[in-house]
XYZ file of N, CA and C in Angstrom:
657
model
N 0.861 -1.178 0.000
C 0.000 0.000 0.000
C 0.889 1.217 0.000
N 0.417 2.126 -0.915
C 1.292 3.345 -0.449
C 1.006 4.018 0.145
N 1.800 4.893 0.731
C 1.563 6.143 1.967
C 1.044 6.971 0.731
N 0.127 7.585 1.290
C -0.166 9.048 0.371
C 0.518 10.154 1.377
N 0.934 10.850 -0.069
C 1.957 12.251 0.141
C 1.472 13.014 1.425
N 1.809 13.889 1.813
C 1.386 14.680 2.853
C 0.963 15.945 1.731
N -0.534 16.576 1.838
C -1.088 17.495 1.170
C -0.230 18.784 1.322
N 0.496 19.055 0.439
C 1.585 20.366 0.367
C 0.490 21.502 0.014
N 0.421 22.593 1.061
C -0.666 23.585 1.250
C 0.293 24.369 -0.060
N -0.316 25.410 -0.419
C 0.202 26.492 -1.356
C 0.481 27.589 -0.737
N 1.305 28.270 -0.605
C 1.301 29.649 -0.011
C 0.497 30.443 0.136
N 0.029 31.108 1.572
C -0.837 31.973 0.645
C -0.289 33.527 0.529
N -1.139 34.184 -0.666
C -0.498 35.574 -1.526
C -1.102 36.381 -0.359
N -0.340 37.024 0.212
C -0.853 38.089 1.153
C -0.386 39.493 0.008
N -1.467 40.519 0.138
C -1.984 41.652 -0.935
C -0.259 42.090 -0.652
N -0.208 43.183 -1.776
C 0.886 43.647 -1.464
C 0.970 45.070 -0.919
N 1.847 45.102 -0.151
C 1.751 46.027 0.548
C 1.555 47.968 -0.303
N 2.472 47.647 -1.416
C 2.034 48.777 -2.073
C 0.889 49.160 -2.464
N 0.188 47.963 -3.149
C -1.572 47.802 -3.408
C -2.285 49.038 -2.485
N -2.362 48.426 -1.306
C -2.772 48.773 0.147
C -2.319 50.406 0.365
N -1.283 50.336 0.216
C -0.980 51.950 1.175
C -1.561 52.875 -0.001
N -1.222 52.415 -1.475
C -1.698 53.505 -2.832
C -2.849 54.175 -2.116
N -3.665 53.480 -2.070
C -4.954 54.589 -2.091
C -5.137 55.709 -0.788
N -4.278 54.975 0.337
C -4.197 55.847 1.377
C -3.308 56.950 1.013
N -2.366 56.312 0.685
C -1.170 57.508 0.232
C -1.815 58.833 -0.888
N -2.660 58.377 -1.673
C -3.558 59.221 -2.473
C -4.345 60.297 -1.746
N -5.288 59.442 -0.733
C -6.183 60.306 -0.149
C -5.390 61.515 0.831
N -4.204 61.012 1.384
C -3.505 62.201 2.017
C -3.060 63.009 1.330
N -2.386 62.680 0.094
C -1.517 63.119 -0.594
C -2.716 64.810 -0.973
N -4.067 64.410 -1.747
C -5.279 65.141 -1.796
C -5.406 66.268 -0.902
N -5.535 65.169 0.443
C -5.671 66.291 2.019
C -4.813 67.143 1.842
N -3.656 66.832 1.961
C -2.801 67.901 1.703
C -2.715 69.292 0.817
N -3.182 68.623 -0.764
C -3.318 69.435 -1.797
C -4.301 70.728 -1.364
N -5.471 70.152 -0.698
C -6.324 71.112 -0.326
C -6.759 72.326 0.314
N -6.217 72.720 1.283
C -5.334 73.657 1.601
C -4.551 74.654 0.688
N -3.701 74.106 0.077
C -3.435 74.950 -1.135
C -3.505 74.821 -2.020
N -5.434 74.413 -2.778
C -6.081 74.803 -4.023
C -6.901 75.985 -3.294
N -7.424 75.653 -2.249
C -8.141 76.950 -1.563
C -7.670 77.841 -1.791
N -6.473 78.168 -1.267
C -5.690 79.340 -0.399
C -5.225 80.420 -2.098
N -4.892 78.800 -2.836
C -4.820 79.389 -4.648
C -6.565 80.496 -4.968
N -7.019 79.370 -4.929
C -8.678 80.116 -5.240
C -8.571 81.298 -4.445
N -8.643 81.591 -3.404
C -9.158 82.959 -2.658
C -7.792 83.943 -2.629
N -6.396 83.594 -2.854
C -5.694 84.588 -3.653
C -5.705 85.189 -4.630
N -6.646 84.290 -5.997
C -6.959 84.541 -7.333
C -8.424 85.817 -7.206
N -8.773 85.048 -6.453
C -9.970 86.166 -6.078
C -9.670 87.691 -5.580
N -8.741 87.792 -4.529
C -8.289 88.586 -4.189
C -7.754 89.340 -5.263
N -6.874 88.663 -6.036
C -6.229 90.241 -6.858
C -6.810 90.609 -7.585
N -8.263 89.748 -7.852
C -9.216 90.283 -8.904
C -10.047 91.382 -8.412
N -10.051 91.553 -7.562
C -10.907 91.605 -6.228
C -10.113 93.430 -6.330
N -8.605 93.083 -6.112
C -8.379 94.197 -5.895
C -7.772 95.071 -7.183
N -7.458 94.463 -8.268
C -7.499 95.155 -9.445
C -8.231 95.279 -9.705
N -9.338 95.227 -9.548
C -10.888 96.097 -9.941
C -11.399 96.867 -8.870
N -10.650 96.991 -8.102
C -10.527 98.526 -6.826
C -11.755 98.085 -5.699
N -12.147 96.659 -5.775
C -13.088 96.070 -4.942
C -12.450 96.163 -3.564
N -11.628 96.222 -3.345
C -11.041 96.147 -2.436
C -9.571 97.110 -2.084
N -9.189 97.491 -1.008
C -7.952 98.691 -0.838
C -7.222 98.323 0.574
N -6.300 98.704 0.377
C -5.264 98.262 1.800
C -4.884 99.542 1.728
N -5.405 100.295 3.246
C -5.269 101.496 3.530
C -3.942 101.358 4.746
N -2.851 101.877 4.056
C -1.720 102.436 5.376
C -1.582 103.351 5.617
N -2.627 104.094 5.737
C -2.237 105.382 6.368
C -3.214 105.664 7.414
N -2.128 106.054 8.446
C -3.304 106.404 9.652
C -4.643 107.697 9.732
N -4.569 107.761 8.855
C -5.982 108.790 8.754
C -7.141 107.963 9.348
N -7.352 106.413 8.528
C -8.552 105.891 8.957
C -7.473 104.428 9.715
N -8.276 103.922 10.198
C -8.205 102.684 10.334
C -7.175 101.689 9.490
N -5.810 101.358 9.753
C -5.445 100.597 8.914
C -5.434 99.276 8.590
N -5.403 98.569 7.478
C -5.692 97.262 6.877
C -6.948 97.410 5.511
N -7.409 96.541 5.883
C -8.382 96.131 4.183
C -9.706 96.137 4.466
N -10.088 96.875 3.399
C -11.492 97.632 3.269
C -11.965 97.256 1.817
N -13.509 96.778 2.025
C -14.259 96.902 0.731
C -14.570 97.830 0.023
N -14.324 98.129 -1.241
C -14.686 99.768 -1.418
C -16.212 99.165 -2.194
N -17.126 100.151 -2.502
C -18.272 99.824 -3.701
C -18.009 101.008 -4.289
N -18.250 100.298 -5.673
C -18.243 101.935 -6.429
C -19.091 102.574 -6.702
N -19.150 104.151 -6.244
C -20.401 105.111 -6.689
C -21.416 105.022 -7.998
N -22.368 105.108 -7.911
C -23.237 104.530 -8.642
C -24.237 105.929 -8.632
N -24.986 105.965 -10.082
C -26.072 107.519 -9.767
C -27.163 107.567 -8.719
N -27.590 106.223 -7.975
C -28.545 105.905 -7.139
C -27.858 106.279 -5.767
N -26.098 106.049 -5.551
C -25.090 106.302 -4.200
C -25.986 107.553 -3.763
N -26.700 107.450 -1.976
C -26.463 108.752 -1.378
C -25.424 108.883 -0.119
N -24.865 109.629 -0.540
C -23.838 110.026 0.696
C -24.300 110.993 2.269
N -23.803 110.358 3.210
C -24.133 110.931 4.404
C -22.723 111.227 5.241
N -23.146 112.157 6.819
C -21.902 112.493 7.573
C -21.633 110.455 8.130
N -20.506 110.299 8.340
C -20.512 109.202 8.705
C -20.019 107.786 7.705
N -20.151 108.155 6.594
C -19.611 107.462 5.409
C -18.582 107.374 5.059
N -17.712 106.405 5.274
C -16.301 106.735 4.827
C -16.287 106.345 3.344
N -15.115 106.986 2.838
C -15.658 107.629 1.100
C -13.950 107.401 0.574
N -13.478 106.983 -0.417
C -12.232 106.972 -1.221
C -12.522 107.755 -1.734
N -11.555 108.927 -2.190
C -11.728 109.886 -2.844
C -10.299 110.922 -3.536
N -11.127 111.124 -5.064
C -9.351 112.237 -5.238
C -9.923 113.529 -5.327
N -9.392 114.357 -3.867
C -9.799 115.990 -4.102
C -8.830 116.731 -4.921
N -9.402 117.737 -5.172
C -8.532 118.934 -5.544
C -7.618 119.994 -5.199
N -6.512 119.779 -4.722
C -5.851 120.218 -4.000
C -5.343 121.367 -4.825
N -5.254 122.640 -3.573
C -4.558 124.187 -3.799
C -3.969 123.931 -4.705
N -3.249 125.188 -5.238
C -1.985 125.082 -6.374
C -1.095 125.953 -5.385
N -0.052 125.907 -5.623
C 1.243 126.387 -5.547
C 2.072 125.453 -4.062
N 1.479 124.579 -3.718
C 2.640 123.561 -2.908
C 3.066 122.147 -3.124
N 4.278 122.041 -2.543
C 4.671 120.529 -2.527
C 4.103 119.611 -2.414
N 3.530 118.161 -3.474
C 3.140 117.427 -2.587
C 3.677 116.082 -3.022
N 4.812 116.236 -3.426
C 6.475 115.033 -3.767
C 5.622 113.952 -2.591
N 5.518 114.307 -1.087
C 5.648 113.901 -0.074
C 4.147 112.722 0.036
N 3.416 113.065 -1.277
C 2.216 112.048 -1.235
C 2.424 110.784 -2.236
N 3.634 111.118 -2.793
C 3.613 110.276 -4.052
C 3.448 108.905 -3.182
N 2.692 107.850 -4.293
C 2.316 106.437 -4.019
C 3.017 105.721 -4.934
N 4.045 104.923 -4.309
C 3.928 103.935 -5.789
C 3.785 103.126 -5.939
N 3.351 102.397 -5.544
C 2.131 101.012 -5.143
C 1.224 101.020 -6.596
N 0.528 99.871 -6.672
C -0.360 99.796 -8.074
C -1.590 99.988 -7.530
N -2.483 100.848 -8.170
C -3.434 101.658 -7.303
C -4.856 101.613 -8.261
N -5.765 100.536 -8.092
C -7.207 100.316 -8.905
C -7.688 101.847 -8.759
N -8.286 102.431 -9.788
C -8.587 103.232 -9.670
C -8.307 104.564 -9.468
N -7.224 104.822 -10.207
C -6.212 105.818 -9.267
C -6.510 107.088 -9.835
N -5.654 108.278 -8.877
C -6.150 109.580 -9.128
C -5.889 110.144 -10.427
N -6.199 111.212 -10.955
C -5.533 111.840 -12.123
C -3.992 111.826 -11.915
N -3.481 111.971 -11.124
C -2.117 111.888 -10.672
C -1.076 110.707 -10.595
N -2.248 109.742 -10.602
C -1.581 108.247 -10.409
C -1.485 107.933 -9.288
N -1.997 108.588 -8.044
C -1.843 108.100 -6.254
C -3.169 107.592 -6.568
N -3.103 106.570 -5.453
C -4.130 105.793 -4.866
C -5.734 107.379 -3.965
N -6.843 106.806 -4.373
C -7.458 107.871 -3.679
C -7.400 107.854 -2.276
N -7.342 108.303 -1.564
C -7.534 108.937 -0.104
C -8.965 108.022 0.535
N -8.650 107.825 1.850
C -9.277 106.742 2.455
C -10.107 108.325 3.697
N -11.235 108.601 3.540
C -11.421 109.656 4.394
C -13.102 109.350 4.828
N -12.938 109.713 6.211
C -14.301 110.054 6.901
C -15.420 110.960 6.035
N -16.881 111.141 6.119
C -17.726 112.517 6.046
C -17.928 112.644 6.759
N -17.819 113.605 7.453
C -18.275 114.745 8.641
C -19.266 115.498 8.624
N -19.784 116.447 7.285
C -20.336 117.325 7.265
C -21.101 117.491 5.620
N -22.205 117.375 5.541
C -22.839 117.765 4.287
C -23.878 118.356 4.014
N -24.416 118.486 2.619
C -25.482 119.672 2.485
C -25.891 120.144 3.600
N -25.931 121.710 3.796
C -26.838 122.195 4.704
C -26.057 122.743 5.794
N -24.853 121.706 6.535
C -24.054 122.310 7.652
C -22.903 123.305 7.172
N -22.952 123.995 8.015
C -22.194 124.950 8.595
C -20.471 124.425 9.427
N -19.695 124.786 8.085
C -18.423 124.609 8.794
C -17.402 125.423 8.850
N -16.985 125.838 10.105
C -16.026 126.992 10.471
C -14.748 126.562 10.716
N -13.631 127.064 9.989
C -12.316 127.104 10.519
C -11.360 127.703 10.868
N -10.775 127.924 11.954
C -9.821 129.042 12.211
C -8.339 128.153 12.246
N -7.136 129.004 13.034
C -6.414 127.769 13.254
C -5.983 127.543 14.672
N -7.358 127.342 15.174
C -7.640 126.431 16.227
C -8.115 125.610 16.014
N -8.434 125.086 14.957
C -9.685 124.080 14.409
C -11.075 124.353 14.306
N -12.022 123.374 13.801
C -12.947 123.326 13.055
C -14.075 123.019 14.147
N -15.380 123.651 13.632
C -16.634 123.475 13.982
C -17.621 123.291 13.080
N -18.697 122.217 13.428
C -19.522 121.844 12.119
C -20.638 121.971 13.190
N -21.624 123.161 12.541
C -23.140 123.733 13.417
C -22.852 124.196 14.587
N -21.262 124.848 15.175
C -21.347 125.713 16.350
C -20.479 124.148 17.115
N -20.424 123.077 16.592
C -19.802 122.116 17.344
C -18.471 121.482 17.300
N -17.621 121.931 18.279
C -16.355 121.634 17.902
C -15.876 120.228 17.626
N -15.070 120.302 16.279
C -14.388 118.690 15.493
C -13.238 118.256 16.380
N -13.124 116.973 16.997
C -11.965 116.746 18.152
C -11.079 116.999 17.078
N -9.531 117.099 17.952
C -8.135 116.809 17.448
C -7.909 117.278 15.498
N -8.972 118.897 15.730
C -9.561 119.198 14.372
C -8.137 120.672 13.972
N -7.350 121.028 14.781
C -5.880 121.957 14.541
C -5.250 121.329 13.419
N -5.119 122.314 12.253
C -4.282 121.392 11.610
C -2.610 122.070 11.931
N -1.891 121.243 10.964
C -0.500 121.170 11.188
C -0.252 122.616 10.275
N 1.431 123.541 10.538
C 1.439 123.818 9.049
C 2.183 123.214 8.231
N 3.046 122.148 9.015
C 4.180 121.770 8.007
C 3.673 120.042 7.982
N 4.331 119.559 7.022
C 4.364 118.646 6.935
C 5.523 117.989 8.346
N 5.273 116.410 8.595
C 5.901 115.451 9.570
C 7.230 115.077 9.327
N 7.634 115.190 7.804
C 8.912 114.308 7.855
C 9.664 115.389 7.205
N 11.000 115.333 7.119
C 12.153 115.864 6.365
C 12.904 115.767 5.412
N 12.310 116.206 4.023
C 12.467 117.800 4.429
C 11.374 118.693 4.580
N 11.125 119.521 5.380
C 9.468 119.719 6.094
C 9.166 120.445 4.699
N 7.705 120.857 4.403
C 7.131 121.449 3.280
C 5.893 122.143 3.767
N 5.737 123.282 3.400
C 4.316 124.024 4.055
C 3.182 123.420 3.414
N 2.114 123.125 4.360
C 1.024 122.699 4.294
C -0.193 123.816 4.148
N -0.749 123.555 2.684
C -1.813 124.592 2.412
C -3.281 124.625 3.424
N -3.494 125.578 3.924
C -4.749 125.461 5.193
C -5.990 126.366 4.666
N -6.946 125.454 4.840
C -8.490 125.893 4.393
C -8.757 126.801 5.844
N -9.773 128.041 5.488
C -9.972 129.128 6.467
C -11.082 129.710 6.209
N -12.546 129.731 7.319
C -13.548 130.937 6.231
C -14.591 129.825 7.232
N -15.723 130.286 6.687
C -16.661 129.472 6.847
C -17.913 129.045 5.456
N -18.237 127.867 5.663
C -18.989 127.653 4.486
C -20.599 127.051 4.954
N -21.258 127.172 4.190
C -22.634 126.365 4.371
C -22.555 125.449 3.291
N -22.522 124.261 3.376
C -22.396 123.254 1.976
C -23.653 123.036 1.546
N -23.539 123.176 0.452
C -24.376 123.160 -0.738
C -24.548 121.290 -0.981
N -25.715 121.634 -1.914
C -25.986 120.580 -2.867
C -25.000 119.611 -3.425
N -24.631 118.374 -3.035
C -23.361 117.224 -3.238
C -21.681 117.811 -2.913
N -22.091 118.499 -1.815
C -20.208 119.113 -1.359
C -20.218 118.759 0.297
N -19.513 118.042 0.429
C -19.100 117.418 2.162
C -17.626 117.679 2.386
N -17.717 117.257 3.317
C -16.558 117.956 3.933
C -15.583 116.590 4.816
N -14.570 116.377 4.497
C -13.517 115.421 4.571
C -12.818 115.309 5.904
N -12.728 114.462 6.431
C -11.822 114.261 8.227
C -11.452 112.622 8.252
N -9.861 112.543 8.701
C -9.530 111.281 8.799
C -9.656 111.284 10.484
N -10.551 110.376 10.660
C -11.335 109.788 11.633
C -9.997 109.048 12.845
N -9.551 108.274 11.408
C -8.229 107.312 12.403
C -7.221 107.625 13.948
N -6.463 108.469 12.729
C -6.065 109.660 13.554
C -5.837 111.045 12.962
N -6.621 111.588 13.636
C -6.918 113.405 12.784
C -5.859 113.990 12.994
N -5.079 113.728 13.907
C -3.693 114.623 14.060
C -2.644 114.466 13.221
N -2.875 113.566 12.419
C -1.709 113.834 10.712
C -2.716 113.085 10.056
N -4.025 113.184 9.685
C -4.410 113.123 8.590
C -4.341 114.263 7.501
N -4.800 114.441 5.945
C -4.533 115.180 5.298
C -5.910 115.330 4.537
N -6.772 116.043 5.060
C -7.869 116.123 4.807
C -8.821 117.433 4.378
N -10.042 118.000 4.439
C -10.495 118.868 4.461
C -9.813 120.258 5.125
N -9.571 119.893 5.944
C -8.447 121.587 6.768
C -7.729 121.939 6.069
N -7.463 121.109 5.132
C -6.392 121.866 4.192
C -6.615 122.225 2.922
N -7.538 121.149 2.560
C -7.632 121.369 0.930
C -9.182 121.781 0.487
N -9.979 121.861 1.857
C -11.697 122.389 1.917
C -12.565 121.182 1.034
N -13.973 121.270 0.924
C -14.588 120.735 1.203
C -14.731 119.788 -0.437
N -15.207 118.839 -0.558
C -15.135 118.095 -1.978
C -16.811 117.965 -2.588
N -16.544 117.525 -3.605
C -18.028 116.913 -4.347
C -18.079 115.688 -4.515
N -19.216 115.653 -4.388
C -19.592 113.867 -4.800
C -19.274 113.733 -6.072
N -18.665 114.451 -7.143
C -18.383 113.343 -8.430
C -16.785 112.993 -8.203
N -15.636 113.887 -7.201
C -14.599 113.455 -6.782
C -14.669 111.922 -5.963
N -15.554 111.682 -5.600
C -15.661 110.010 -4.466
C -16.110 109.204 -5.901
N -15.004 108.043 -5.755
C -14.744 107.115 -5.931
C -15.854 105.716 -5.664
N -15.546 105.628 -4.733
C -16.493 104.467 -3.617
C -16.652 104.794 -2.628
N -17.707 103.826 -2.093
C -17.581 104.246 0.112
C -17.143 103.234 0.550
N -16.379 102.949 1.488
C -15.256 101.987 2.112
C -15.945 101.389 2.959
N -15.853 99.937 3.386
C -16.480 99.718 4.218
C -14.923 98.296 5.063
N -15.128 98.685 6.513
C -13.385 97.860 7.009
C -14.092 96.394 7.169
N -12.751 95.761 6.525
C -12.732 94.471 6.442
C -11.694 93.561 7.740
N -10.763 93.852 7.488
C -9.675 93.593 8.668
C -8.739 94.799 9.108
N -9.080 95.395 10.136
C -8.643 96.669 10.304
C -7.865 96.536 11.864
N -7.569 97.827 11.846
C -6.698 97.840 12.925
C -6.008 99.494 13.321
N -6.806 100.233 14.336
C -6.259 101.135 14.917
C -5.330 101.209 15.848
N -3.942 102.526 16.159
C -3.568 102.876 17.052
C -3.065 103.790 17.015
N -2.286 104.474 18.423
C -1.440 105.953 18.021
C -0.034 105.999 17.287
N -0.481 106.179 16.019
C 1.111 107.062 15.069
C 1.338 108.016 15.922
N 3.012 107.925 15.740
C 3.542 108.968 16.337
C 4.597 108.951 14.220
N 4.600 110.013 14.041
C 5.415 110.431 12.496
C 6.679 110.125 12.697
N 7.458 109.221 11.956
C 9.043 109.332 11.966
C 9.580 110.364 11.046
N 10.622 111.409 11.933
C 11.092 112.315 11.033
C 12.550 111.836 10.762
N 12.785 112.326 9.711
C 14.444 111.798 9.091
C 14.784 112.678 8.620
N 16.246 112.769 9.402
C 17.533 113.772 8.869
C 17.388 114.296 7.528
């Protein structure tokens, strides 16, 4: 009789390990990606955002600094005190103003090529605004921290042109104040009161951030 063989099992194929990790390694690999397809998307947005002047990064302490929505004026826009407004006024003739140049890329920019001015309304049709150079009153009511400067902050100093008189504003003419900090803003005290076809947009703060400037002057 013969012995029968002893049944020789077959190995068994255990998956391979690369098989296995692929698809995990995929799905992280993804996780990862995601994060920065977003961060791609809402940067793309952004500069669209802000080359079409939808948006402004205000550094200057007049208002509030950081990023603001602007909308743009429209024939239906009504403007009130309280509105903060981008805007290019018309400034005096015969002074320096080297000391404003922007050179930043600026949606919307002035006849000049600066970025417009990030400014408060204070005062429109109807009020009464007085200035001496003690500062300003709008209806008999004094504007805080409303003295202006005569010179400019930095060096080499330059005389600063100053609005003086009193006015009653008329029909689409308001009157300009950087809210932020009024004590070196460059606003109405100097260059008097604007029109609504000078405003741009009205600003509205997005990520902002106040505090006290103090001006660095240089040799």
């Amino acid at each position: 009789m013969m012995t029968p063989l002893p049944e020789i099992s077959s190995p068994s194929r255990t998956p391979s390990t690369t098989s296995m990790r692929s698809p995990c390694r995929l799905r992280r690999h993804w996780k990862r990606l995601l994060p920065v397809a977003v961060a791609g998307t809402l940067i793309t947005a952004a500069v669209t955002a802000w080359d079409n002047g939808d948006w402004r990064l205000n550094l200057s302490p007049s208002e509030p600094m950081g990023i603001w929505s602007v909308t743009p004026m429209t024939p239906g826009t009504r403007l009130q005190a309280g509105d903060v407004v981008t805007l290019c006024p018309r400034l005096p003739h015969g002074y320096h103003y080297g000391w404003l140049e922007d050179n930043t890329h600026a949606a919307n920019a002035c006849a000049d090529g600066g970025a417009p001015y990030v400014k408060t309304i204070v005062a429109g049709p109807g009020d009464v605004v007085h200035e001496t150079g003690y500062g300003v009153t709008i209806n008999g009511k004094p504007l805080s921290d409303s003295r202006s400067l005569p010179f400019t902050t930095s060096k080499p100093q330059f005389r600063l042109p100053q609005w003086r008189g009193t006015i009653t504003l008329r029909s689409g003419q308001y009157w300009a104040y950087g809210a932020g900090d009024p004590r070196f803003s460059f606003d109405s005290r100097y260059w008097g009161p604007f029109r609504q076809v000078q405003v741009r947009g009205v600003a509205t703060p997005v990520l902002v951030w106040k505090y006290e400037w103090m001006p660095k002057v240089k040799d």
